[in-house]
PDB file of C-alpha atoms in Angstrom:
ATOM      1  CA  MET A   1     -22.789 147.659  55.629  1.00  0.00           C
ATOM      2  CA  ALA A   2     -22.177 151.619  54.238  1.00  0.00           C
ATOM      3  CA  SER A   3     -22.796 154.193  56.448  1.00  0.00           C
ATOM      4  CA  VAL A   4     -25.012 156.922  56.212  1.00  0.00           C
ATOM      5  CA  THR A   5     -24.284 160.308  57.006  1.00  0.00           C
ATOM      6  CA  ARG A   6     -27.438 163.162  57.735  1.00  0.00           C
ATOM      7  CA  ARG A   7     -26.649 165.856  56.017  1.00  0.00           C
ATOM      8  CA  THR A   8     -27.873 169.156  58.663  1.00  0.00           C
ATOM      9  CA  SER A   9     -29.605 172.079  58.015  1.00  0.00           C
ATOM     10  CA  PRO A  10     -27.635 175.442  58.991  1.00  0.00           C
ATOM     11  CA  GLY A  11     -27.829 176.509  62.494  1.00  0.00           C
ATOM     12  CA  PRO A  12     -29.819 179.553  62.738  1.00  0.00           C
ATOM     13  CA  ASN A  13     -26.570 181.558  63.341  1.00  0.00           C
ATOM     14  CA  ARG A  14     -25.008 180.665  59.994  1.00  0.00           C
ATOM     15  CA  ARG A  15     -27.850 181.290  58.335  1.00  0.00           C
ATOM     16  CA  ALA A  16     -28.110 184.608  59.444  1.00  0.00           C
ATOM     17  CA  ALA A  17     -24.552 185.129  58.867  1.00  0.00           C
ATOM     18  CA  ALA A  18     -24.736 184.290  55.310  1.00  0.00           C
ATOM     19  CA  ASP A  19     -27.876 186.690  54.757  1.00  0.00           C
ATOM     20  CA  ALA A  20     -25.597 189.346  56.348  1.00  0.00           C
ATOM     21  CA  LYS A  21     -22.665 188.888  53.891  1.00  0.00           C
ATOM     22  CA  ILE A  22     -25.546 188.851  50.684  1.00  0.00           C
ATOM     23  CA  LEU A  23     -27.149 192.090  51.714  1.00  0.00           C
ATOM     24  CA  GLU A  24     -23.780 193.698  52.461  1.00  0.00           C
ATOM     25  CA  ALA A  25     -22.409 192.563  49.267  1.00  0.00           C
ATOM     26  CA  THR A  26     -25.553 193.906  47.749  1.00  0.00           C
ATOM     27  CA  GLU A  27     -25.237 197.183  49.290  1.00  0.00           C
ATOM     28  CA  ARG A  28     -21.421 197.582  48.448  1.00  0.00           C
ATOM     29  CA  LEU A  29     -22.258 197.201  44.350  1.00  0.00           C
ATOM     30  CA  LEU A  30     -25.536 199.353  44.743  1.00  0.00           C
ATOM     31  CA  ALA A  31     -22.819 201.952  46.790  1.00  0.00           C
ATOM     32  CA  GLY A  32     -20.543 201.537  43.745  1.00  0.00           C
ATOM     33  CA  GLY A  33     -22.963 202.432  41.113  1.00  0.00           C
ATOM     34  CA  ALA A  34     -24.263 199.451  40.161  1.00  0.00           C
ATOM     35  CA  SER A  35     -27.937 199.178  38.775  1.00  0.00           C
ATOM     36  CA  PHE A  36     -29.979 196.795  40.902  1.00  0.00           C
ATOM     37  CA  THR A  37     -31.920 196.314  37.464  1.00  0.00           C
ATOM     38  CA  GLU A  38     -28.946 195.277  35.897  1.00  0.00           C
ATOM     39  CA  LEU A  39     -27.076 193.531  38.505  1.00  0.00           C
ATOM     40  CA  GLY A  40     -26.813 189.135  38.416  1.00  0.00           C
ATOM     41  CA  VAL A  41     -27.166 186.927  40.892  1.00  0.00           C
ATOM     42  CA  GLN A  42     -24.103 185.573  39.698  1.00  0.00           C
ATOM     43  CA  ARG A  43     -21.955 188.968  40.535  1.00  0.00           C
ATOM     44  CA  ILE A  44     -23.880 189.581  43.702  1.00  0.00           C
ATOM     45  CA  ALA A  45     -22.818 185.823  45.084  1.00  0.00           C
ATOM     46  CA  ALA A  46     -19.174 186.805  43.945  1.00  0.00           C
ATOM     47  CA  GLU A  47     -19.232 189.868  45.883  1.00  0.00           C
ATOM     48  CA  ALA A  48     -20.171 187.987  48.834  1.00  0.00           C
ATOM     49  CA  GLY A  49     -17.864 185.328  48.642  1.00  0.00           C
ATOM     50  CA  VAL A  50     -20.605 182.697  47.901  1.00  0.00           C
ATOM     51  CA  VAL A  51     -21.568 180.065  45.088  1.00  0.00           C
ATOM     52  CA  ARG A  52     -24.522 180.790  42.963  1.00  0.00           C
ATOM     53  CA  SER A  53     -26.612 177.848  44.403  1.00  0.00           C
ATOM     54  CA  THR A  54     -26.032 179.509  47.940  1.00  0.00           C
ATOM     55  CA  PHE A  55     -27.582 182.574  46.942  1.00  0.00           C
ATOM     56  CA  TYR A  56     -30.563 180.501  46.470  1.00  0.00           C
ATOM     57  CA  LEU A  57     -30.637 178.714  49.580  1.00  0.00           C
ATOM     58  CA  HIS A  58     -31.094 182.128  51.518  1.00  0.00           C
ATOM     59  CA  PHE A  59     -33.537 184.200  48.798  1.00  0.00           C
ATOM     60  CA  ARG A  60     -35.983 183.052  46.188  1.00  0.00           C
ATOM     61  CA  ASP A  61     -34.614 185.232  43.908  1.00  0.00           C
ATOM     62  CA  LYS A  62     -33.184 189.313  43.113  1.00  0.00           C
ATOM     63  CA  THR A  63     -36.769 190.673  44.193  1.00  0.00           C
ATOM     64  CA  GLU A  64     -36.954 189.047  47.848  1.00  0.00           C
ATOM     65  CA  LEU A  65     -33.378 190.071  48.133  1.00  0.00           C
ATOM     66  CA  LEU A  66     -34.661 193.714  47.630  1.00  0.00           C
ATOM     67  CA  LEU A  67     -37.607 193.790  49.868  1.00  0.00           C
ATOM     68  CA  ARG A  68     -35.240 192.586  52.823  1.00  0.00           C
ATOM     69  CA  LEU A  69     -33.377 195.646  51.963  1.00  0.00           C
ATOM     70  CA  ILE A  70     -36.523 197.705  51.678  1.00  0.00           C
ATOM     71  CA  ASP A  71     -37.606 196.155  55.074  1.00  0.00           C
ATOM     72  CA  THR A  72     -34.309 197.334  57.119  1.00  0.00           C
ATOM     73  CA  LEU A  73     -34.273 200.980  55.327  1.00  0.00           C
ATOM     74  CA  ALA A  74     -38.097 201.771  55.875  1.00  0.00           C
ATOM     75  CA  ASP A  75     -37.125 200.244  59.794  1.00  0.00           C
ATOM     76  CA  GLY A  76     -34.687 202.599  60.370  1.00  0.00           C
ATOM     77  CA  ALA A  77     -36.147 205.884  59.067  1.00  0.00           C
ATOM     78  CA  PHE A  78     -39.471 204.907  61.067  1.00  0.00           C
ATOM     79  CA  ASN A  79     -37.827 204.701  64.157  1.00  0.00           C
ATOM     80  CA  LEU A  80     -35.914 208.123  63.620  1.00  0.00           C
ATOM     81  CA  ILE A  81     -39.042 210.176  62.605  1.00  0.00           C
ATOM     82  CA  GLY A  82     -40.829 207.832  65.646  1.00  0.00           C
ATOM     83  CA  SER A  83     -38.657 209.153  68.155  1.00  0.00           C
ATOM     84  CA  SER A  84     -39.737 212.892  68.034  1.00  0.00           C
ATOM     85  CA  PRO A  85     -43.778 213.031  68.192  1.00  0.00           C
ATOM     86  CA  PRO A  86     -45.342 216.483  68.127  1.00  0.00           C
ATOM     87  CA  THR A  87     -45.211 217.223  71.570  1.00  0.00           C
ATOM     88  CA  ALA A  88     -41.519 217.260  71.376  1.00  0.00           C
ATOM     89  CA  GLY A  89     -42.607 220.319  69.562  1.00  0.00           C
ATOM     90  CA  ARG A  90     -41.868 222.133  66.434  1.00  0.00           C
ATOM     91  CA  GLU A  91     -37.735 222.006  66.582  1.00  0.00           C
ATOM     92  CA  GLY A  92     -38.220 218.200  67.584  1.00  0.00           C
ATOM     93  CA  LEU A  93     -39.549 217.761  64.593  1.00  0.00           C
ATOM     94  CA  VAL A  94     -37.339 219.785  62.271  1.00  0.00           C
ATOM     95  CA  ALA A  95     -34.607 217.714  64.095  1.00  0.00           C
ATOM     96  CA  ALA A  96     -35.961 214.570  63.131  1.00  0.00           C
ATOM     97  CA  MET A  97     -36.391 215.280  59.503  1.00  0.00           C
ATOM     98  CA  VAL A  98     -32.947 216.433  59.647  1.00  0.00           C
ATOM     99  CA  ARG A  99     -31.807 213.316  61.181  1.00  0.00           C
ATOM    100  CA  ASP A 100     -34.000 211.267  58.421  1.00  0.00           C
ATOM    101  CA  MET A 101     -32.449 213.203  55.478  1.00  0.00           C
ATOM    102  CA  ARG A 102     -28.856 212.308  56.677  1.00  0.00           C
ATOM    103  CA  TYR A 103     -30.100 209.051  57.052  1.00  0.00           C
ATOM    104  CA  TYR A 104     -31.186 208.656  53.257  1.00  0.00           C
ATOM    105  CA  ARG A 105     -28.122 210.522  52.257  1.00  0.00           C
ATOM    106  CA  GLU A 106     -25.878 207.889  53.595  1.00  0.00           C
ATOM    107  CA  ARG A 107     -28.125 204.972  52.124  1.00  0.00           C
ATOM    108  CA  ARG A 108     -29.065 206.871  48.838  1.00  0.00           C
ATOM    109  CA  HIS A 109     -27.925 204.095  46.895  1.00  0.00           C
ATOM    110  CA  LEU A 110     -30.795 201.893  48.594  1.00  0.00           C
ATOM    111  CA  LEU A 111     -33.163 204.612  48.100  1.00  0.00           C
ATOM    112  CA  ALA A 112     -32.311 204.636  44.129  1.00  0.00           C
ATOM    113  CA  ALA A 113     -32.401 200.584  43.494  1.00  0.00           C
ATOM    114  CA  VAL A 114     -35.745 200.983  45.438  1.00  0.00           C
ATOM    115  CA  LEU A 115     -37.392 203.798  43.455  1.00  0.00           C
ATOM    116  CA  GLU A 116     -35.666 202.405  40.598  1.00  0.00           C
ATOM    117  CA  VAL A 117     -37.007 198.863  40.770  1.00  0.00           C
ATOM    118  CA  SER A 118     -40.900 199.931  41.956  1.00  0.00           C
ATOM    119  CA  ALA A 119     -41.078 201.737  38.663  1.00  0.00           C
ATOM    120  CA  TYR A 120     -42.124 198.552  36.788  1.00  0.00           C
ATOM    121  CA  ASP A 121     -41.989 196.128  39.212  1.00  0.00           C
ATOM    122  CA  THR A 122     -45.808 195.606  41.253  1.00  0.00           C
ATOM    123  CA  VAL A 123     -44.547 193.852  43.922  1.00  0.00           C
ATOM    124  CA  VAL A 124     -41.632 196.089  44.952  1.00  0.00           C
ATOM    125  CA  ARG A 125     -44.202 199.032  44.610  1.00  0.00           C
ATOM    126  CA  GLU A 126     -46.659 197.353  46.697  1.00  0.00           C
ATOM    127  CA  PHE A 127     -44.702 196.514  49.620  1.00  0.00           C
ATOM    128  CA  TRP A 128     -42.531 200.083  49.336  1.00  0.00           C
ATOM    129  CA  ASN A 129     -46.338 201.745  49.531  1.00  0.00           C
ATOM    130  CA  ASN A 130     -46.997 199.293  52.625  1.00  0.00           C
ATOM    131  CA  GLN A 131     -44.148 201.066  53.778  1.00  0.00           C
ATOM    132  CA  LEU A 132     -44.757 204.224  53.531  1.00  0.00           C
ATOM    133  CA  GLN A 133     -48.388 203.968  54.489  1.00  0.00           C
ATOM    134  CA  ARG A 134     -46.601 202.944  58.199  1.00  0.00           C
ATOM    135  CA  PHE A 135     -45.260 206.902  58.581  1.00  0.00           C
ATOM    136  CA  THR A 136     -49.122 208.136  57.359  1.00  0.00           C
ATOM    137  CA  ASP A 137     -50.344 205.919  59.901  1.00  0.00           C
ATOM    138  CA  LEU A 138     -48.220 207.181  62.203  1.00  0.00           C
ATOM    139  CA  ALA A 139     -49.261 211.392  61.106  1.00  0.00           C
ATOM    140  CA  GLU A 140     -52.432 210.418  61.509  1.00  0.00           C
ATOM    141  CA  ALA A 141     -52.899 209.391  64.927  1.00  0.00           C
ATOM    142  CA  TRP A 142     -50.667 212.371  65.568  1.00  0.00           C
ATOM    143  CA  LEU A 143     -52.606 214.331  64.322  1.00  0.00           C
ATOM    144  CA  ARG A 144     -55.892 213.075  65.782  1.00  0.00           C
ATOM    145  CA  SER A 145     -54.548 213.950  69.147  1.00  0.00           C
ATOM    146  CA  GLU A 146     -53.379 217.250  68.661  1.00  0.00           C
ATOM    147  CA  GLN A 147     -56.674 218.182  67.623  1.00  0.00           C
ATOM    148  CA  GLU A 148     -57.970 216.062  70.740  1.00  0.00           C
ATOM    149  CA  ALA A 149     -55.402 218.398  72.482  1.00  0.00           C
ATOM    150  CA  GLY A 150     -57.020 221.484  71.015  1.00  0.00           C
ATOM    151  CA  ARG A 151     -53.524 222.331  69.739  1.00  0.00           C
ATOM    152  CA  THR A 152     -54.090 222.271  66.115  1.00  0.00           C
ATOM    153  CA  ALA A 153     -57.498 223.225  64.096  1.00  0.00           C
ATOM    154  CA  LEU A 154     -60.543 220.871  64.438  1.00  0.00           C
ATOM    155  CA  ASP A 155     -61.012 221.570  60.621  1.00  0.00           C
ATOM    156  CA  LEU A 156     -58.239 219.819  59.475  1.00  0.00           C
ATOM    157  CA  GLU A 157     -58.670 216.061  58.288  1.00  0.00           C
ATOM    158  CA  PRO A 158     -56.063 213.777  59.794  1.00  0.00           C
ATOM    159  CA  ALA A 159     -56.316 210.679  57.078  1.00  0.00           C
ATOM    160  CA  THR A 160     -55.933 213.293  54.537  1.00  0.00           C
ATOM    161  CA  ALA A 161     -53.232 215.732  55.861  1.00  0.00           C
ATOM    162  CA  ALA A 162     -50.904 213.244  57.049  1.00  0.00           C
ATOM    163  CA  ARG A 163     -51.717 211.341  53.636  1.00  0.00           C
ATOM    164  CA  VAL A 164     -50.583 214.728  51.602  1.00  0.00           C
ATOM    165  CA  PHE A 165     -47.148 215.551  54.122  1.00  0.00           C
ATOM    166  CA  THR A 166     -45.983 212.410  54.561  1.00  0.00           C
ATOM    167  CA  TRP A 167     -45.633 211.204  50.397  1.00  0.00           C
ATOM    168  CA  GLY A 168     -45.064 215.003  49.528  1.00  0.00           C
ATOM    169  CA  GLY A 169     -42.713 215.176  52.308  1.00  0.00           C
ATOM    170  CA  PHE A 170     -41.051 212.350  51.176  1.00  0.00           C
ATOM    171  CA  GLN A 171     -40.970 212.849  47.004  1.00  0.00           C
ATOM    172  CA  VAL A 172     -39.101 216.252  47.965  1.00  0.00           C
ATOM    173  CA  LEU A 173     -36.491 214.192  50.247  1.00  0.00           C
ATOM    174  CA  ALA A 174     -35.935 211.601  47.476  1.00  0.00           C
ATOM    175  CA  ASN A 175     -35.610 213.854  45.235  1.00  0.00           C
ATOM    176  CA  HIS A 176     -33.057 215.956  47.026  1.00  0.00           C
ATOM    177  CA  VAL A 177     -31.593 213.211  48.345  1.00  0.00           C
ATOM    178  CA  LEU A 178     -30.461 211.918  44.870  1.00  0.00           C
ATOM    179  CA  THR A 179     -30.090 215.016  42.801  1.00  0.00           C
ATOM    180  CA  GLY A 180     -29.626 217.882  45.375  1.00  0.00           C
ATOM    181  CA  SER A 181     -26.292 218.928  47.291  1.00  0.00           C
ATOM    182  CA  GLU A 182     -25.475 217.386  50.582  1.00  0.00           C
ATOM    183  CA  GLU A 183     -24.603 221.051  51.801  1.00  0.00           C
ATOM    184  CA  GLN A 184     -28.563 221.826  51.594  1.00  0.00           C
ATOM    185  CA  ASP A 185     -29.657 219.061  53.066  1.00  0.00           C
ATOM    186  CA  GLU A 186     -30.533 220.668  56.217  1.00  0.00           C
ATOM    187  CA  ILE A 187     -32.157 223.386  54.717  1.00  0.00           C
ATOM    188  CA  VAL A 188     -34.786 221.229  52.993  1.00  0.00           C
ATOM    189  CA  ALA A 189     -35.099 218.832  55.674  1.00  0.00           C
ATOM    190  CA  ARG A 190     -36.004 222.120  57.708  1.00  0.00           C
ATOM    191  CA  GLU A 191     -38.477 223.216  55.247  1.00  0.00           C
ATOM    192  CA  ILE A 192     -40.351 220.165  54.806  1.00  0.00           C
ATOM    193  CA  ALA A 193     -40.926 219.909  58.794  1.00  0.00           C
ATOM    194  CA  LEU A 194     -41.576 223.653  58.684  1.00  0.00           C
ATOM    195  CA  LEU A 195     -44.299 223.155  56.290  1.00  0.00           C
ATOM    196  CA  GLU A 196     -45.721 219.773  58.413  1.00  0.00           C
ATOM    197  CA  TRP A 197     -45.367 221.916  61.061  1.00  0.00           C
ATOM    198  CA  TYR A 198     -47.187 225.118  60.346  1.00  0.00           C
ATOM    199  CA  GLY A 199     -49.507 223.325  57.795  1.00  0.00           C
ATOM    200  CA  ALA A 200     -50.881 220.394  59.663  1.00  0.00           C
ATOM    201  CA  PHE A 201     -49.704 220.025  63.222  1.00  0.00           C
ATOM    202  CA  ARG A 202     -50.563 223.999  64.237  1.00  0.00           C
ATOM    203  CA  ARG A 203     -52.736 224.809  61.635  1.00  0.00           C
ATOM    204  CA  PRO A 204     -54.909 227.761  63.014  1.00  0.00           C
ATOM    205  CA  ALA A 205     -58.465 227.387  63.318  1.00  0.00           C
ATOM    206  CA  GLN A 206     -60.478 229.140  60.021  1.00  0.00           C
ATOM    207  CA  ASP A 207     -61.958 232.461  61.221  1.00  0.00           C
TER     208      ASP A 207
END
């Protein structure tokens, strides 16, 4: 009687290791100047040292791969900003924005890929917008707390102010990281933070 060998599925550690290899390979290719749109699965698999079929065991397609990269990118930035609430003071907000700028500078290849694909892919655009909404929601909660504590103007509308400076600040940051000089990073980050501080967190009451 012929023996039957049961095919076992990879354990969680093995799967995580393969996931990491594919993600790291993609980042290396992007950092080397590859366009995500033109980057093929075969090239990613070869860079990761796996066969093409292995890629599809771990990611449904390139979109799912990019969503994983976006999730990691946004989580890191969120943790940096979230570590310095308004109660840390003006310079705390400035320091957090400087760290955020450096964070994106080091990962500018990922930022470029996100903006490249979100321009034409609705799934990626919606996912990225939802990530940015986390920052808006946090800012709104902070502004409401500042109002309740009497530290900013009561006529400020927290939801609108949070949306304006989150999206506006990110647009400036992204544009600078992708087109501006690294020597100007701290200057730009400080200006973003101070505009948020005096324009929202410490807005004077109307006369």
